[in-house]
Amino acid sequence: MSYQFIHFDSYAREGSKQSKTVTKKNGDKITTTKQVKSIRQILEEQARIEAACPHIDQPRRPGLLYGVPPMEVLPMVEEWAENAKDAQGRRLRKDGLCALVGVASLPREMEDDFPQFAEDTLAWLKEKYGDRLKSVIVHDDEAHPHLHFTVVPRIGERFDDIHDGYKASKQVKQEGKKKGEQNLAYIEAMRAVQDDFSNRVAMSHGLTRIGPGRRRLTRAQWKAEKAQARFFSNAKAVAKVASKQGYKDGIHKAEEKAKTIIQEAQEQAKGLGSKIGGWLAGLAGAWHKPTAEVLAEVEKAKKESDKEKKKAETYAQKAKEWADQRVATVGNQITVQKEKTKELERDLEKEQEKSKGLGEVVAWYEKKFGIAPGNFNKLKK
């Protein structure tokens, strides 16, 4: 397969045949029919069960990036489908859609970037789908490294709740609009998802908006888009210069500086018309290294970070000295208090001995004379 930085499909518990009729310019109608797989077949293919992937010469066990292995998703799909109801309260048909499955990939020549691309894609998926995201696995046994993700609605939700296109189409239908407008709403919603992923993930890895798909672009336009993607990719690389050294302030400033440079370049490009491709392509060629200005910002941030680090170490040392002194002082106070307590205990024992002796004297007087000696009151029994 050719690489597509992200693509979505929907599946039901049972496979089906889908027919499509296209009318050519000469009036001829051509109908094509394709067999759509069931969600079980798709998950078996993801899991690389031998019978399910005859198109792979040497299937290799997939890597689990997030969630559960593919076949453990199947019971979750079944549970949701058994509890799902349509708008009229009817149970979901066997060919009713119940899982959203997608793929995101990079061209083979960028395979060294795939681990970070996969992590960035996972972060985007988790933010978008939350706990509906059940499994993300990685394959490296086809033409391009790629990941598969599977999304299942929560119990009580509709399938439309996890599919932007169907949700938008349904809303337009409820507004009483015609089929053509419903289809347009579907296309626009899915395009918005692609745009969001492109802006937040793919662009930073140097990928263009559509990937390898054929479009009616001039060579200059294609170069311009490639250059823009390269800009964002290199902006991220500039931030990594600071990241590897562990200077968070440097990261922030480098990113901000890179964004400013990119924005300035794009503003200038607006007035270049058809020359934008060549101009941006030439300018992008210098982006394999960070600019001197950005490096200066990073170096400045490094020095500031070192200064703050030394200040923190001084505070830490003073705090330790104070703590040690405090512990010693408290220890001395405890020792003194223990000595005082022992003295009090000895005094108490003496008084108890005196009291005991006095009690014996009083008891003897009581028994002998019936009265206590001196000013003692009589003890009555």
C-alpha positions as CSV (number, residue, x, y, z in Angstrom):
1,M,0.0,0.0,0.0
2,S,1.1,3.6,-0.5
3,Y,1.5,5.7,2.7
4,Q,-1.3,7.9,3.9
5,F,-0.6,9.9,7.0
6,I,-4.0,9.1,8.3
7,H,-7.1,7.3,7.0
8,F,-10.4,6.1,8.5
9,D,-12.8,3.2,7.8
10,S,-15.9,1.9,9.5
11,Y,-16.9,-1.8,10.0
12,A,-19.8,-3.9,11.0
13,R,-20.1,-7.4,12.7
14,E,-20.8,-8.9,9.3
15,G,-19.1,-8.2,6.0
16,S,-21.1,-6.9,3.0
17,K,-21.0,-6.2,-0.7
18,Q,-21.0,-2.6,-1.8
19,S,-21.9,-1.5,-5.3
20,K,-21.0,1.8,-6.9
21,T,-22.2,3.0,-10.4
22,V,-20.3,5.7,-12.2
23,T,-21.5,7.5,-15.4
24,K,-18.7,8.3,-17.8
25,K,-18.6,11.3,-20.0
26,N,-19.8,9.3,-23.0
27,G,-22.9,8.2,-21.1
28,D,-21.8,4.7,-20.3
29,K,-22.5,3.5,-16.8
30,I,-20.0,1.3,-15.0
31,T,-20.9,-0.5,-11.8
32,T,-18.2,-1.9,-9.6
33,T,-18.8,-4.2,-6.5
34,K,-16.4,-4.7,-3.7
35,Q,-16.5,-7.0,-0.7
36,V,-16.3,-5.2,2.6
37,K,-14.7,-7.1,5.5
38,S,-16.2,-7.6,8.9
39,I,-14.7,-6.1,12.0
40,R,-13.5,-9.6,13.1
41,Q,-11.6,-10.0,9.8
42,I,-10.0,-6.6,10.2
43,L,-8.9,-7.3,13.7
44,E,-7.5,-10.7,12.7
45,E,-5.5,-9.0,10.0
46,Q,-4.2,-6.5,12.5
47,A,-3.2,-9.4,14.8
48,R,-1.4,-11.0,11.9
49,I,-3.4,-14.3,12.1
50,E,-1.9,-16.2,9.2
51,A,-5.1,-16.9,7.3
52,A,-6.2,-13.3,7.5
53,C,-3.2,-11.7,5.8
54,P,-2.3,-13.6,2.6
55,H,-1.2,-10.3,1.1
56,I,1.8,-10.2,3.5
57,D,4.8,-12.2,2.4
58,Q,6.4,-12.6,5.8
59,P,3.9,-11.5,8.5
60,R,5.5,-10.4,11.7
61,R,3.9,-10.0,15.1
62,P,2.6,-6.5,15.6
63,G,3.8,-4.2,18.4
64,L,1.2,-3.0,20.9
65,L,1.5,0.7,21.4
66,Y,-1.6,1.3,23.5
67,G,-4.6,-0.5,24.9
68,V,-5.3,-4.2,24.3
69,P,-4.3,-6.5,21.5
70,P,-6.6,-6.5,18.4
71,M,-8.6,-9.7,19.2
72,E,-9.4,-8.4,22.7
73,V,-11.3,-5.5,21.1
74,L,-13.8,-7.9,19.5
75,P,-15.8,-8.6,22.8
76,M,-16.0,-4.9,23.4
77,V,-17.4,-4.4,19.9
78,E,-19.9,-7.2,20.5
79,E,-21.0,-5.8,23.8
80,W,-21.6,-2.4,22.4
81,A,-23.5,-3.8,19.3
82,E,-25.8,-5.9,21.5
83,N,-26.8,-2.9,23.5
84,A,-27.1,-0.4,20.6
85,K,-30.5,0.9,19.4
86,D,-31.4,3.0,16.5
87,A,-33.6,6.2,16.6
88,Q,-36.7,4.0,16.6
89,G,-35.4,1.9,19.5
90,R,-34.7,-1.1,17.3
91,R,-31.6,-3.3,17.8
92,L,-28.6,-2.8,15.7
93,R,-28.5,-5.0,12.5
94,K,-25.5,-7.3,12.0
95,D,-24.4,-5.1,9.1
96,G,-24.7,-2.0,11.2
97,L,-21.5,-0.1,11.7
98,C,-19.9,-0.7,15.2
99,A,-16.2,0.2,15.1
100,L,-14.0,2.9,13.6
101,V,-10.6,1.7,12.4
102,G,-7.9,3.9,11.1
103,V,-4.3,3.7,9.8
104,A,-1.5,6.3,10.0
105,S,1.8,5.8,8.2
106,L,5.1,7.3,7.0
107,P,7.1,6.6,3.8
108,R,9.8,4.0,4.3
109,E,12.6,6.6,3.8
110,M,11.3,8.3,7.0
111,E,11.2,5.2,9.1
112,D,13.7,6.6,11.6
113,D,11.1,9.2,12.4
114,F,8.3,6.7,12.9
115,P,8.6,6.1,16.7
116,Q,8.1,9.8,17.4
117,F,5.4,10.1,14.7
118,A,3.6,7.1,16.4
119,E,3.8,8.7,19.8
120,D,2.5,12.1,18.5
121,T,-0.3,10.3,16.7
122,L,-1.2,8.4,19.8
123,A,-1.4,11.6,21.9
124,W,-3.7,13.1,19.2
125,L,-5.9,9.9,19.2
126,K,-6.2,9.8,23.0
127,E,-7.2,13.5,23.1
128,K,-9.8,13.0,20.4
129,Y,-11.4,9.7,21.4
130,G,-10.5,9.3,25.1
131,D,-11.5,5.9,26.6
132,R,-13.2,5.0,23.3
133,L,-9.8,4.3,21.9
134,K,-9.3,0.6,22.6
135,S,-6.2,-0.5,20.7
136,V,-3.2,1.0,18.8
137,I,-0.8,-1.5,17.2
138,V,2.3,-1.0,15.0
139,H,3.2,-3.0,11.8
140,D,6.6,-3.0,10.1
141,D,6.1,-5.9,7.6
142,E,4.7,-3.9,4.7
143,A,6.0,-1.3,2.3
144,H,5.7,1.5,4.9
145,P,5.8,1.5,8.7
146,H,2.3,2.2,10.0
147,L,0.0,1.9,13.0
148,H,-3.7,0.8,13.2
149,F,-6.1,2.2,15.8
150,T,-9.6,0.9,16.7
151,V,-12.3,3.1,18.3
152,V,-15.5,1.7,19.9
153,P,-18.5,3.8,21.1
154,R,-19.3,3.8,24.8
155,I,-22.4,1.9,25.9
156,G,-25.4,4.1,25.2
157,E,-23.7,6.1,22.5
158,R,-24.5,6.0,18.8
159,F,-21.9,5.1,16.2
160,D,-22.3,8.7,14.9
161,D,-20.8,9.9,18.2
162,I,-17.3,8.6,17.2
163,H,-17.5,9.4,13.4
164,D,-17.2,13.1,12.5
165,G,-18.5,12.6,9.0
166,Y,-21.7,10.6,10.0
167,K,-22.4,13.0,12.8
168,A,-22.2,16.1,10.5
169,S,-24.3,14.4,7.8
170,K,-27.0,13.4,10.4
171,Q,-27.2,16.9,11.8
172,V,-27.8,18.3,8.3
173,K,-30.4,15.7,7.6
174,Q,-32.2,16.6,10.8
175,E,-32.3,20.2,9.6
176,G,-34.3,18.9,6.6
177,K,-31.6,19.4,4.0
178,K,-31.2,17.2,0.9
179,K,-28.9,14.3,0.2
180,G,-26.4,16.4,-1.7
181,E,-26.0,18.8,1.3
182,Q,-25.7,15.8,3.6
183,N,-22.9,14.4,1.5
184,L,-21.1,17.7,1.4
185,A,-21.4,18.0,5.2
186,Y,-19.8,14.6,5.5
187,I,-16.9,15.5,3.3
188,E,-16.3,18.8,5.0
189,A,-16.3,17.2,8.5
190,M,-13.8,14.5,7.4
191,R,-11.6,17.1,5.8
192,A,-11.6,19.1,9.1
193,V,-10.3,16.0,10.9
194,Q,-7.6,15.6,8.3
195,D,-6.7,19.3,8.6
196,D,-6.5,19.0,12.4
197,F,-4.2,16.0,12.3
198,S,-2.1,17.7,9.6
199,N,-1.6,20.9,11.6
200,R,-1.0,19.2,15.0
201,V,1.0,16.1,14.0
202,A,1.9,15.5,10.4
203,M,3.2,18.9,9.5
204,S,5.8,18.8,12.3
205,H,7.2,15.6,10.7
206,G,7.5,17.2,7.3
207,L,4.4,15.6,5.8
208,T,2.2,17.4,3.3
209,R,-1.5,17.7,3.8
210,I,-2.7,15.0,1.4
211,G,0.3,12.7,1.3
212,P,1.0,10.8,-2.0
213,G,-2.5,11.3,-3.4
214,R,-2.6,12.9,-6.9
215,R,-3.9,16.4,-7.1
216,R,-4.1,19.1,-9.7
217,L,-1.1,21.1,-8.5
218,T,1.5,22.9,-10.4
219,R,5.1,22.0,-9.7
220,A,5.6,25.3,-7.9
221,Q,2.5,24.7,-5.7
222,W,3.8,21.2,-4.9
223,K,7.2,22.6,-3.9
224,A,5.6,25.3,-1.9
225,E,3.6,22.8,0.2
226,K,6.6,20.6,0.6
227,A,8.6,23.5,1.8
228,Q,6.0,24.6,4.3
229,A,5.9,21.1,5.7
230,R,9.7,21.2,5.9
231,F,9.5,24.5,7.8
232,F,7.3,23.0,10.5
233,S,9.4,19.9,10.7
234,N,12.6,21.9,11.2
235,A,10.9,24.2,13.7
236,K,10.4,21.1,15.8
237,A,14.0,20.1,15.3
238,V,15.2,23.5,16.6
239,A,13.2,22.9,19.7
240,K,14.9,19.5,20.1
241,V,18.3,21.2,20.2
242,A,17.3,22.7,23.5
243,S,15.3,19.6,24.6
244,K,18.3,17.3,24.5
245,Q,20.2,19.6,26.9
246,G,17.3,19.7,29.3
247,Y,16.6,23.4,29.2
248,K,12.9,24.0,29.2
249,D,13.2,27.7,28.9
250,G,15.4,27.2,25.9
251,I,12.8,24.9,24.3
252,H,10.1,27.5,24.7
253,K,12.1,30.4,23.3
254,A,13.5,28.3,20.4
255,E,10.0,27.2,19.5
256,E,8.7,30.8,19.7
257,K,11.5,32.0,17.5
258,A,11.0,29.3,15.0
259,K,7.3,30.1,14.8
260,T,8.1,33.8,14.2
261,I,10.5,32.9,11.4
262,I,8.0,30.6,9.8
263,Q,5.2,33.2,10.0
264,E,7.4,35.8,8.5
265,A,8.4,33.5,5.6
266,Q,4.7,32.6,4.9
267,E,3.7,36.3,4.9
268,Q,6.4,37.2,2.4
269,A,5.4,34.2,0.3
270,K,1.9,35.5,-0.1
271,G,3.1,38.2,-2.5
272,L,5.3,36.0,-4.7
273,G,2.5,34.3,-6.7
274,S,3.8,31.6,-8.9
275,K,7.3,32.0,-7.7
276,I,6.5,30.8,-4.2
277,G,7.5,27.3,-4.9
278,G,11.1,28.0,-5.9
279,W,11.5,30.7,-3.3
280,L,10.4,28.5,-0.4
281,A,12.3,25.5,-1.7
282,G,15.5,27.5,-1.8
283,L,14.9,29.0,1.6
284,A,14.0,25.7,3.2
285,G,17.4,24.3,2.1
286,A,19.1,26.2,4.8
287,W,16.9,24.7,7.5
288,H,18.9,21.6,8.0
289,K,20.7,23.7,10.7
290,P,19.3,26.0,13.3
291,T,19.8,29.7,12.6
292,A,22.5,31.6,14.5
293,E,19.8,33.8,16.1
294,V,17.9,30.8,17.4
295,L,21.1,29.2,18.7
296,A,21.9,32.5,20.4
297,E,18.5,32.3,22.1
298,V,19.2,28.7,23.2
299,E,22.6,29.6,24.5
300,K,21.2,32.6,26.5
301,A,18.5,30.3,27.9
302,K,21.2,27.8,28.9
303,K,23.1,30.5,30.8
304,E,20.0,31.6,32.6
305,S,19.2,28.0,33.4
306,D,22.7,27.5,34.8
307,K,22.3,30.6,36.9
308,E,19.0,29.5,38.3
309,K,20.4,26.0,38.9
310,K,23.3,27.4,41.0
311,K,20.9,29.6,42.9
312,A,18.7,26.6,43.7
313,E,21.8,24.6,44.8
314,T,22.8,27.4,47.2
315,Y,19.3,27.5,48.6
316,A,19.3,23.7,49.0
317,Q,22.6,23.7,50.8
318,K,21.4,26.5,53.2
319,A,18.2,24.6,53.8
320,K,20.2,21.4,54.6
321,E,22.4,23.3,57.1
322,W,19.4,24.8,58.7
323,A,17.7,21.4,58.9
324,D,20.8,19.8,60.4
325,Q,21.1,22.6,63.0
326,R,17.4,22.3,63.8
327,V,17.7,18.5,64.3
328,A,20.6,19.0,66.6
329,T,18.8,21.6,68.6
330,V,15.7,19.6,69.0
331,G,17.9,16.5,69.9
332,N,19.5,18.5,72.7
333,Q,16.1,19.7,73.9
334,I,14.9,16.1,74.0
335,T,17.9,15.0,76.0
336,V,17.5,17.8,78.5
337,Q,13.8,17.1,78.9
338,K,14.5,13.4,79.4
339,E,16.9,14.3,82.3
340,K,14.3,16.5,83.9
341,T,11.7,13.8,83.5
342,K,14.0,11.3,85.3
343,E,14.6,13.8,88.1
344,L,10.8,14.2,88.5
345,E,10.3,10.5,88.5
346,R,12.9,10.1,91.3
347,D,11.3,12.9,93.3
348,L,7.9,11.2,92.8
349,E,9.2,7.9,94.0
350,K,10.6,9.6,97.2
351,E,7.3,11.2,97.9
352,Q,5.5,7.9,97.3
353,E,7.8,6.3,99.9
354,K,7.1,9.1,102.3
355,S,3.4,8.8,101.8
356,K,3.6,5.0,102.2
357,G,5.5,5.4,105.5
358,L,3.1,8.1,106.7
359,G,0.1,5.9,105.9
360,E,1.5,3.1,107.9
361,V,2.0,5.4,110.9
362,V,-1.5,6.7,110.6
363,A,-2.9,3.2,110.4
364,W,-1.0,2.2,113.5
365,Y,-2.3,5.2,115.5
366,E,-5.8,4.5,114.3
367,K,-5.6,0.9,115.5
368,K,-3.9,1.7,118.7
369,F,-5.6,4.8,119.9
370,G,-8.5,5.3,117.6
371,I,-7.3,8.8,116.5
372,A,-4.6,10.1,114.1
373,P,-1.6,11.8,115.6
374,G,-1.3,15.6,115.8
375,N,-3.6,17.4,113.5
376,F,-4.6,14.3,111.4
377,N,-8.3,13.7,111.1
378,K,-9.7,10.5,112.4
379,L,-9.8,7.7,109.9
380,K,-13.1,5.9,110.0
381,K,-13.4,2.4,108.8
